[in-house]
Tab-separated table of C-alpha atoms in Angstrom:
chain	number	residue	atom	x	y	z
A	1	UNK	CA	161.415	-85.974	158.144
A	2	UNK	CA	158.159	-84.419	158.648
A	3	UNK	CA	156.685	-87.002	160.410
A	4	UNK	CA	153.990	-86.754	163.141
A	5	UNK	CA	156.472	-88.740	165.723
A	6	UNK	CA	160.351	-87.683	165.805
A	7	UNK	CA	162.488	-91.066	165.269
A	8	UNK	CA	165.163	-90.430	167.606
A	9	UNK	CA	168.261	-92.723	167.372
A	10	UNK	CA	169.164	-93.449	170.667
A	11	UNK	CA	173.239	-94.509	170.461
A	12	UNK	CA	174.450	-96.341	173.667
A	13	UNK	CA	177.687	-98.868	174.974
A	14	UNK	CA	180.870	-97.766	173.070
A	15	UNK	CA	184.466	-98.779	173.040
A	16	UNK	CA	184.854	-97.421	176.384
A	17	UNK	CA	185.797	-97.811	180.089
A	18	UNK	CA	182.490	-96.624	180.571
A	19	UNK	CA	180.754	-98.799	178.655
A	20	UNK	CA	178.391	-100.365	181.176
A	21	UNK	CA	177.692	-96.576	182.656
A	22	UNK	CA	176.540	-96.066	179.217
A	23	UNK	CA	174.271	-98.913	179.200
A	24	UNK	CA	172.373	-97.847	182.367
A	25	UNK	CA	171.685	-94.227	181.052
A	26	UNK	CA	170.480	-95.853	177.940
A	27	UNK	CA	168.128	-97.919	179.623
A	28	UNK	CA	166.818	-95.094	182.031
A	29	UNK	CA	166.130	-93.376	179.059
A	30	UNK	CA	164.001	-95.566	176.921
A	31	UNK	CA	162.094	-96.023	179.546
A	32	UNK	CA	161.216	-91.725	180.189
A	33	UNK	CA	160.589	-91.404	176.413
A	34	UNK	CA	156.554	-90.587	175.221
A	35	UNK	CA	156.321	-92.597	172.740
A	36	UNK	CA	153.278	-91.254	171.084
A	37	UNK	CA	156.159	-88.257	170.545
A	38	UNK	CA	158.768	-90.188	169.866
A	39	UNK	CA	159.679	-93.152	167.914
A	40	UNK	CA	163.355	-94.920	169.199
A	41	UNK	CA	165.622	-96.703	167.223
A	42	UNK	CA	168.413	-98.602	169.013
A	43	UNK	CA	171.758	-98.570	168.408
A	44	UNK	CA	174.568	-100.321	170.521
A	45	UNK	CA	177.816	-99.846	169.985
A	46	UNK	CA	179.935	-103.359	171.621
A	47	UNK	CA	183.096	-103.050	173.641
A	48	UNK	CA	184.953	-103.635	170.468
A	49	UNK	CA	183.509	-100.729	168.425
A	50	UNK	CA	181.353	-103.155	165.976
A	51	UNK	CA	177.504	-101.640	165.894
A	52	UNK	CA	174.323	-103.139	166.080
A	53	UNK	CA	170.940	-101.323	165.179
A	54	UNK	CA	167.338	-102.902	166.324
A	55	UNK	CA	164.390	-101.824	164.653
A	56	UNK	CA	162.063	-98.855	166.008
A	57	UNK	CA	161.086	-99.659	169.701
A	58	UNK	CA	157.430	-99.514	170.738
A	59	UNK	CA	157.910	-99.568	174.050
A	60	UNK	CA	160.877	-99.119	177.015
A	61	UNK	CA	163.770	-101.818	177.267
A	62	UNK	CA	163.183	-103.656	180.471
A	63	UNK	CA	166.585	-104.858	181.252
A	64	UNK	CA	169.802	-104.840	180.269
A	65	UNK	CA	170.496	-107.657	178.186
A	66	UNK	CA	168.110	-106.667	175.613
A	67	UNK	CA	169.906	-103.285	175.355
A	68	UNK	CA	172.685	-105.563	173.087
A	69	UNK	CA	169.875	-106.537	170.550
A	70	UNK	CA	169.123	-109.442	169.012
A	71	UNK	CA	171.649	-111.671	167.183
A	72	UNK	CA	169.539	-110.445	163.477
A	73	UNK	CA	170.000	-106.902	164.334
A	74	UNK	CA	171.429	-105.125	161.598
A	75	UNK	CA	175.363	-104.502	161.899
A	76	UNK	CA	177.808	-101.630	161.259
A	77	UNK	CA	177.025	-101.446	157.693
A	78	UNK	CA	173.435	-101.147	158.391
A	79	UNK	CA	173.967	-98.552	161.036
A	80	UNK	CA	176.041	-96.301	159.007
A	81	UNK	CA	173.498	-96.679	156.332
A	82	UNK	CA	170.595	-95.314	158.742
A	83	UNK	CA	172.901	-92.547	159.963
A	84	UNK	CA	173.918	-91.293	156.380
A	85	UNK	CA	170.574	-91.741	155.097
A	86	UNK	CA	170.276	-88.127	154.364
A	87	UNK	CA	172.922	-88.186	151.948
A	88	UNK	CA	172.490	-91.212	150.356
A	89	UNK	CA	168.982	-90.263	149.705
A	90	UNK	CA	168.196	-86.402	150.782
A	91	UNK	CA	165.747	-87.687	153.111
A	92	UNK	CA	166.699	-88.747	156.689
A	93	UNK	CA	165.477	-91.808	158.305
A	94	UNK	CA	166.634	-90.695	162.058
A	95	UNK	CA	165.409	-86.908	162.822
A	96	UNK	CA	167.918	-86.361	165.757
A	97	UNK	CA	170.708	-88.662	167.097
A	98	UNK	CA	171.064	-89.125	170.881
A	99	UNK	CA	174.001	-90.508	171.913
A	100	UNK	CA	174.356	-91.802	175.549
A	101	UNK	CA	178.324	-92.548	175.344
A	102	UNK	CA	180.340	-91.742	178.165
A	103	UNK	CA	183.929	-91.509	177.782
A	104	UNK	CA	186.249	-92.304	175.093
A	105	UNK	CA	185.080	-92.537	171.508
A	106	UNK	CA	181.566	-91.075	172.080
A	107	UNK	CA	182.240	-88.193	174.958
A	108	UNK	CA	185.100	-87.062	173.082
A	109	UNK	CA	183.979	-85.519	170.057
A	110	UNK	CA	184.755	-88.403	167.705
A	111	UNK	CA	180.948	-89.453	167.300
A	112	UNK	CA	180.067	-85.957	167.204
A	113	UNK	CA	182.214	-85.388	163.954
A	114	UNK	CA	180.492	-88.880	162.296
A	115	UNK	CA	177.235	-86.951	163.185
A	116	UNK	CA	178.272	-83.867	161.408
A	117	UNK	CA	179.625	-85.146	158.463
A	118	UNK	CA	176.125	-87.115	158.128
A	119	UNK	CA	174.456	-83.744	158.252
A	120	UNK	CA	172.701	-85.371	161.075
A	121	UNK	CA	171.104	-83.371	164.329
A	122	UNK	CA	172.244	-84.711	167.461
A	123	UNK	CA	172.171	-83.496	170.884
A	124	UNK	CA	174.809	-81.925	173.345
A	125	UNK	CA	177.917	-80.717	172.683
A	126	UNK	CA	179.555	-80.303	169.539
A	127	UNK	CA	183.065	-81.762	168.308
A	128	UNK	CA	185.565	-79.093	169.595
A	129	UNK	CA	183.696	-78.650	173.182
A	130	UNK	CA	183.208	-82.829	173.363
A	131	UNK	CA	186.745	-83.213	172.825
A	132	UNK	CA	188.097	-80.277	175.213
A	133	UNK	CA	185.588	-81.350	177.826
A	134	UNK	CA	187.488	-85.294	177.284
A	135	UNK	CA	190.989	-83.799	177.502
A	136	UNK	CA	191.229	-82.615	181.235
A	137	UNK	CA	194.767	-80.577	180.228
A	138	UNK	CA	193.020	-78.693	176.882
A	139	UNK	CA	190.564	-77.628	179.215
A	140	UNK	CA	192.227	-76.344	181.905
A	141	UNK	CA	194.285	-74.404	179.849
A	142	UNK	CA	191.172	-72.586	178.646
A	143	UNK	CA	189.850	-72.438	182.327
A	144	UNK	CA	192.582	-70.384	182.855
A	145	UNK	CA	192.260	-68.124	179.792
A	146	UNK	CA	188.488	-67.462	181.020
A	147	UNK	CA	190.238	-66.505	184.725
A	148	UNK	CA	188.401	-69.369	186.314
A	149	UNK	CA	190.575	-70.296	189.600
A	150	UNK	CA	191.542	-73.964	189.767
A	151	UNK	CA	193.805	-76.244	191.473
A	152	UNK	CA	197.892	-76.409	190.547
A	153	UNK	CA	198.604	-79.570	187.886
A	154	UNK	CA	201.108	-81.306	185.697
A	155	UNK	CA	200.803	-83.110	183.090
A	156	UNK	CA	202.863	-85.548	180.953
A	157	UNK	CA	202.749	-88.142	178.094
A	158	UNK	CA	203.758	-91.871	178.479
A	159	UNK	CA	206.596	-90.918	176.648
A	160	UNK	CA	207.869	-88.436	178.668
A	161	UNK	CA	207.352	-90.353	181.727
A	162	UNK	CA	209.558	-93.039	180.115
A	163	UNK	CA	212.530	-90.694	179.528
A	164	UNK	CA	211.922	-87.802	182.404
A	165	UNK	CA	209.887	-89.798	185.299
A	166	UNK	CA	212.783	-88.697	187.689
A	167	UNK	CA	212.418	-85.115	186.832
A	168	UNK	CA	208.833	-85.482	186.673
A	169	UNK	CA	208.675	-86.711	190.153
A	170	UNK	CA	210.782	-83.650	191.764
A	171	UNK	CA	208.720	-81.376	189.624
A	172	UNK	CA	205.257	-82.598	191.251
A	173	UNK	CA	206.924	-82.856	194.610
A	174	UNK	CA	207.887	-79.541	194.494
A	175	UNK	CA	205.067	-77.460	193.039
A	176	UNK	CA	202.250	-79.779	194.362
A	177	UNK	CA	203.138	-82.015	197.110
A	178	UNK	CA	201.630	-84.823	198.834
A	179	UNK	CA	198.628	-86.113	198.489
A	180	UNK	CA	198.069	-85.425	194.872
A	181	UNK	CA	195.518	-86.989	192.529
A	182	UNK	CA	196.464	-88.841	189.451
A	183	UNK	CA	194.513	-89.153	186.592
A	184	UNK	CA	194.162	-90.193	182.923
A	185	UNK	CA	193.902	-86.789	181.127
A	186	UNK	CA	190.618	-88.377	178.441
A	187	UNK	CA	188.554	-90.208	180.760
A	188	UNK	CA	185.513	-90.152	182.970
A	189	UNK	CA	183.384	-91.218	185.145
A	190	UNK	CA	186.378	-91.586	187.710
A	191	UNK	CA	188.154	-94.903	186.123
A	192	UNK	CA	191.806	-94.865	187.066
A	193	UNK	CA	192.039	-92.004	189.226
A	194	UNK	CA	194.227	-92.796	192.519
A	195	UNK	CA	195.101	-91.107	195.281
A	196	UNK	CA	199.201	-91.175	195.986
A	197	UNK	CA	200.656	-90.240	199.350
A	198	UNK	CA	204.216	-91.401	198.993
A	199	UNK	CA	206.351	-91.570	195.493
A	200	UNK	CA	205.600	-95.175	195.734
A	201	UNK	CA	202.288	-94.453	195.218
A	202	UNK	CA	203.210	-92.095	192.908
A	203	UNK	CA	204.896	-94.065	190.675
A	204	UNK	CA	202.342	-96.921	190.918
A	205	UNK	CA	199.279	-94.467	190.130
A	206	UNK	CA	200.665	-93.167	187.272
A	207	UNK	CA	201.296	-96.525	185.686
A	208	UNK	CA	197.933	-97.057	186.829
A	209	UNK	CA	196.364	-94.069	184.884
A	210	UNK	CA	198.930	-95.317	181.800
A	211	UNK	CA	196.182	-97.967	181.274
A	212	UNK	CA	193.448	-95.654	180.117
A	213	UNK	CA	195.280	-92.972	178.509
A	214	UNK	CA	198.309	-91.852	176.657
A	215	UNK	CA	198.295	-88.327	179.146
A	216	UNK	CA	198.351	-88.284	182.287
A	217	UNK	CA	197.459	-85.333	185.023
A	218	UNK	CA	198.647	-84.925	188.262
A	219	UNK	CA	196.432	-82.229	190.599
A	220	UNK	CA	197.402	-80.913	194.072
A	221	UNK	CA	195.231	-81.711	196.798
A	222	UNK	CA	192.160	-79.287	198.173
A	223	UNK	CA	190.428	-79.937	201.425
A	224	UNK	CA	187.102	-78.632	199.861
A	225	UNK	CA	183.594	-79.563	198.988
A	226	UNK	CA	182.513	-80.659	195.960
A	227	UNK	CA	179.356	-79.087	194.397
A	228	UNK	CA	178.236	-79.572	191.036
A	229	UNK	CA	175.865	-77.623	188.981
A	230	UNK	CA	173.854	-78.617	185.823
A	231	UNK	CA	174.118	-76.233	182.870
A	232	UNK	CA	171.237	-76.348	179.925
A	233	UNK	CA	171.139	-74.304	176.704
A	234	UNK	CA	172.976	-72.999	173.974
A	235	UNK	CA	173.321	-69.003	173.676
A	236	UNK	CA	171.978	-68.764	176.245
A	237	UNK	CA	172.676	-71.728	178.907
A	238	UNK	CA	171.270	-71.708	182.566
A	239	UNK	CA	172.439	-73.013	185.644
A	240	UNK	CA	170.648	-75.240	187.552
A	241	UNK	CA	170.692	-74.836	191.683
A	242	UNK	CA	173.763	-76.619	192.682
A	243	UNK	CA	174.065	-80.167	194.512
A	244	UNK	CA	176.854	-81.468	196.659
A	245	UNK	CA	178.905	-84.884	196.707
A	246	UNK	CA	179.621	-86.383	200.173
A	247	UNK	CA	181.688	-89.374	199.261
A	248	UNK	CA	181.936	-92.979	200.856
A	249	UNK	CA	185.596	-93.184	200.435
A	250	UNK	CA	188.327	-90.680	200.750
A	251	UNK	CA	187.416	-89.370	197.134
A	252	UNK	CA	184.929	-90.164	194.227
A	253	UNK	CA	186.049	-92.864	193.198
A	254	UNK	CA	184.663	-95.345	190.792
A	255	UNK	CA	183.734	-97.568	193.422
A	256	UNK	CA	182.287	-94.779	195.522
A	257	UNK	CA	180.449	-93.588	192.332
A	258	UNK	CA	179.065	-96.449	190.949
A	259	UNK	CA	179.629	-99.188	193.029
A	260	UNK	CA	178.716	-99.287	197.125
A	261	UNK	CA	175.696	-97.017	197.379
A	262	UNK	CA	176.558	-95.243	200.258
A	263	UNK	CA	177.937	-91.869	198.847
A	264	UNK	CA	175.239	-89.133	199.255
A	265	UNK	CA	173.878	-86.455	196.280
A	266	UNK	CA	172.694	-83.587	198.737
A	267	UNK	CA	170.345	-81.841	196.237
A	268	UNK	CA	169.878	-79.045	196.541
A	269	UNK	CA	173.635	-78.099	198.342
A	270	UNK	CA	173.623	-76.383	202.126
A	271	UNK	CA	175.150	-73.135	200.435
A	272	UNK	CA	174.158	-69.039	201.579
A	273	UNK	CA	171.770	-68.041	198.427
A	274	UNK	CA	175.064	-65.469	197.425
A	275	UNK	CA	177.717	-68.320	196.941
A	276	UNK	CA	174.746	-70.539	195.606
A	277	UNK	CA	174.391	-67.885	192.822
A	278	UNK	CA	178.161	-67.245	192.401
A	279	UNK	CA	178.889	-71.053	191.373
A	280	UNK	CA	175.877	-71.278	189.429
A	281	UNK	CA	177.137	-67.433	187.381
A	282	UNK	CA	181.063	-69.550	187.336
A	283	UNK	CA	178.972	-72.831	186.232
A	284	UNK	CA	177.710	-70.410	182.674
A	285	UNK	CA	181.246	-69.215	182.186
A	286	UNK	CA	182.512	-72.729	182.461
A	287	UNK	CA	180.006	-73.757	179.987
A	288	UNK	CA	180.841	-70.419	177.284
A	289	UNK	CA	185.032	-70.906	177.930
A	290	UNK	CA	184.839	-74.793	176.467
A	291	UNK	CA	182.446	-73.227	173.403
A	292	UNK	CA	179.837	-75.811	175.104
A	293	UNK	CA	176.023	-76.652	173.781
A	294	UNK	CA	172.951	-78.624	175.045
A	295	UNK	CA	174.612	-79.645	178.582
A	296	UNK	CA	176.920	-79.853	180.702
A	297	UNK	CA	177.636	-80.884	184.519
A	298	UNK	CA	180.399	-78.310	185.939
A	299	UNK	CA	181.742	-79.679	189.254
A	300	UNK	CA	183.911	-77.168	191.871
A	301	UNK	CA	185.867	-76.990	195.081
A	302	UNK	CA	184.778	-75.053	197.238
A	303	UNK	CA	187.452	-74.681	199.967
A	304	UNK	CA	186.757	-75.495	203.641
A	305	UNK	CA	189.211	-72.932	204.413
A	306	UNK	CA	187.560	-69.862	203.294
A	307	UNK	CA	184.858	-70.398	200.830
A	308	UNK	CA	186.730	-70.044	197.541
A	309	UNK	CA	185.735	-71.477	195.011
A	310	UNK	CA	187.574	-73.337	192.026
A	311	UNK	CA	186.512	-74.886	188.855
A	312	UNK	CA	187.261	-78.507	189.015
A	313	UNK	CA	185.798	-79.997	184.961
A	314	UNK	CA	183.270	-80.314	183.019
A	315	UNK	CA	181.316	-83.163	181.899
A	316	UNK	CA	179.839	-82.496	178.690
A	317	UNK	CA	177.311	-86.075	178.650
A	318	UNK	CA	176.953	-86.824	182.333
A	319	UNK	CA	175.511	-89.712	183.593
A	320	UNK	CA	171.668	-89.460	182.938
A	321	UNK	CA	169.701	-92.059	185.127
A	322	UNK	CA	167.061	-90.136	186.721
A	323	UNK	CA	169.170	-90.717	190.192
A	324	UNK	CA	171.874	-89.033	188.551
A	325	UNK	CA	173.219	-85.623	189.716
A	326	UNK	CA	172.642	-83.727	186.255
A	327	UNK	CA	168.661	-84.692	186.323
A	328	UNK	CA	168.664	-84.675	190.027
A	329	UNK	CA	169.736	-81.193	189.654
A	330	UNK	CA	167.366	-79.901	187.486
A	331	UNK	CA	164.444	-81.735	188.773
A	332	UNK	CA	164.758	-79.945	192.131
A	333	UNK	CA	165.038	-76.621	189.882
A	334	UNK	CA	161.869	-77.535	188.363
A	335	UNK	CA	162.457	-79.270	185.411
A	336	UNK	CA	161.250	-82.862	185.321
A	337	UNK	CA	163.183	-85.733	183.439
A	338	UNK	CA	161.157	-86.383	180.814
A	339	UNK	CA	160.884	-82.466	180.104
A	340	UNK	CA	164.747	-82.513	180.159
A	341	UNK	CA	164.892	-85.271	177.365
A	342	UNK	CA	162.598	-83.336	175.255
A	343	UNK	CA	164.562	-79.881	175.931
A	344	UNK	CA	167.469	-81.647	175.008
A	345	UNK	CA	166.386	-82.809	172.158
A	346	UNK	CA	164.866	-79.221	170.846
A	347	UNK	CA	168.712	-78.017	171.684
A	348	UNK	CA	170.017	-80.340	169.286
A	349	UNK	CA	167.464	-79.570	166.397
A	350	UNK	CA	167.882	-75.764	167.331
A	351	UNK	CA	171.565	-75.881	167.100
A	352	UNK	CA	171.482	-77.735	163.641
A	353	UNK	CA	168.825	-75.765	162.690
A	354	UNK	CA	171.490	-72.611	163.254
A	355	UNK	CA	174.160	-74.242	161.511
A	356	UNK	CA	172.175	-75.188	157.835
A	357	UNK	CA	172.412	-71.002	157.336
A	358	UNK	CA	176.334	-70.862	157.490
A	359	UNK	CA	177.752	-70.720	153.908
A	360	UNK	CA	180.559	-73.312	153.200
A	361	UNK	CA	181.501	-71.375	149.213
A	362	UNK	CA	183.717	-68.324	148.998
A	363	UNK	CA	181.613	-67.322	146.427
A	364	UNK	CA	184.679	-66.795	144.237
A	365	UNK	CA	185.056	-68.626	140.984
C-alpha cells in the first residue's frame, strides 16, 4: 500500500457455467484500464476451481488465450499467498481485488467471504447481497418484504421433485399456468432456463434446470417488456436511465444473449420521462432490499397490458464488456467506461474503508 499506482487484482474464469462470459469481461477490462493509474495482476480461476496468477501486466491482454496464463504462472498456493498477503505480513501486495466472476462460486458470495476474511478491498457487492442476488427464491422473498410487485413462482428442491413431482405439477398448473419459465434458482446469465408449454415440457425443463442447480424456480408468464436499469453506489446508489431488451428468440435466452447477435439493447428505452423515473426510483429500492453495494443491473416487466411494472432480479456483477447493458447504460447517462472502472473501484476502497471502524471486541473481559 501507498504506492503511486493501485495494483488491482483482476480475478476472472471460475468454476462456472459462465465461465467463458467471465473471460470476455475480463478481457474488455484489461484493455479500459490506465495503466499509469493502475497496475493489474492476473488471476484465472480454471473450470475446475485450480488458480493461476501472472505477474503484474504492463499492458491490455489481446486475446483470449493469454487470459489462461502461461504454463509458469504461479498456482493456487501462490494466489492465496498474494491475496492473504496482508496477514501474513501486515502489508498488502494487491490494494483492491476485482473479481469479474459471473455465476456460481464468484457471483454468489463465496469469493466475497475469501476476500473478507483476507481483510482484502474488493469491489461490488458484499457476501450476504452476492449470495441473495445468486439465489433467485432468497431474493424474491425479500422483493416482497420491500412491496416490490413481481410475477407468481414456485419453487422446489431436487429432492422434493423426486418424491412430490406429481403434486408439484398440479400446484404450478394451477396457480401459474401455461407457458411458465423454468429456471435454476443460483444461476445467471440465462443457462438452463426453458420455456414449457405442455407438462411434457414441463417435466423435461425442470430436469433440464436439475443440471445447474439443486433449486429450481418456476415463474408464470408476463406479456411485458423488459427494461433494465444500472444501479451505482453504496449509501447512496443511483440509477442509471433505463435500456430495453428486444430479444431474437421468444425469450433471453443464452443463445439470444450471447450467441446470434441479433437481439437489440435499445439504450436509452422508448419510456414517458414519469415511468422512466418510476423504474429507475424501484431500480434504488431493489438495490437497498438485497442490502446491495458497488452495482447492480435490476431488470423489470413492464406489462403491455397497462404499464405496470414488476421487479424481475438483480444481477449483482453483470456482464461488463463495454457493449454490455450495465456500461451501455451508464455511458448514455454520462458516465464513460473507463470512469465506471475507476468509480467502481473507489466503491470498493470506500466500503472497506467504512468497515476497518466497526469494533469486533465486546470490550468485556
Amino acid at each position: 500500500m501507498g504506492q503511486d499506482k493501485l495494483t488491482v487484482g483482476l480475478i476472472y474464469g471460475g468454476k462456472s457455467g459462465e465461465h467463458e462470459v467471465s473471460l470476455q469481461t475480463a478481457l474488455a477490462v484489461s484493455q479500459a484500464f490506465d495503466y499509469a493509474k493502475y497496475n493489474l495482476l492476473p488471476f484465472y480461476i480454471d473450470k475446475s476451481g485450480k488458480w493461476k496468477v501472472g505477474s503484474k501486466l504492463s499492458g491490455p491482454f489481446t486475446e483470449l488465450a493469454q487470459l489462461k496464463l502461461a504454463d509458469d504462472a504461479g498456482d493456487t498456493a501462490a494466489a492465496m499467498s498474494l491475496l492473504f498477503s496482508k496477514l501474513a505480513t501486515g502489508e498488502s501486495k494487491i490494494d483492491v481485488a476485482f473479481p469479474l466472476l459471473h455465476g456460481t462460486n464468484g457471483e454468489d458470495g463465496t469469493i466475497q467471504g475469501l476476500f473478507e476474511m483476507a481483510d482484502l478491498p474488493y469491489v461490488g457487492a458484499g457476501v450476504l447481497a452476492s449470495a441473495v442476488g445468486m439465489d433467485k427464491v432468497t431474493m424474491k422473498k425479500l422483493f416482497a418484504d420491500a412491496g416490490l410487485a413481481q410475477c407468481k413462482y414456485s419453487y422446489f428442491t431436487a429432492t422434493e421433485w423426486e418424491r412430490s413431482s406429481h403434486a408439484l405439477i398440479q400446484e404450478i398448473e394451477e396457480n401459474l399456468g401455461y407457458p411458465c419459465f423454468v429456471k435454476p434458482a443460483n444461476l445467471g446469465s440465462s443457462v438452463g432456463i426453458s420455456k414449457a408449454r405442455t407438462r411434457e415440457e414441463l417435466v423435461a425443463s425442470v430436469a433440464l434446470a436439475f443440471r445447474y442447480d439443486i433449486k429450481v424456480i418456476v415463474e408464470e408468464f408476463v406479456d411485458a417488456r423488459e427494461v433494465e436499469v444500472g444501479v451505482l453506489g453504496n449509501n447512496e446508489p443511483l440509477a442509471s436511465v433505463p435500456g430495453e431488451i428486444v430479444s431474437s428468440g421468444e425469450y433471453y435466452d443464452y443463445q439470444a444473449k450471447y450467441l446470434d447477435g441479433k437481439s437489440q439493447m435499445l439504450v436509452p428505452a422508448q419510456l414517458d420521462s414519469e415511468l422512466a423515473d418510476r423504474i429507475g426510483e424501484l431500480a434504488v429500492k431493489a438495490f437497498k432490499a438485497v442490502a446491495c453495494s458497488g452495482l447492480c443491473r435490476a431488470d423489470f416487466f413492464v406489462l403491455k397490458s397497462d404499464q405496470t411494472v414488476w421487479i424481475n432480479e438483480v444481477n449483482t456483477m453483470p456482464g461488463f464488456t463495454p457493449f454490455s447493458m450495465y456500461p451501455l447504460l451508464w455511458r448514455e447517462t454520462g458516465v464513460a467506461y473507463e470512469v465506471l472502472l475507476d468509480r467502481l473501484i473507489e466503491l470498493g476502497l470506500e466500503r472497506h474503508a467504512a468497515r476497518q471502524n466497526l469494533e469486533f471486541e465486546s470490550g468485556v473481559n
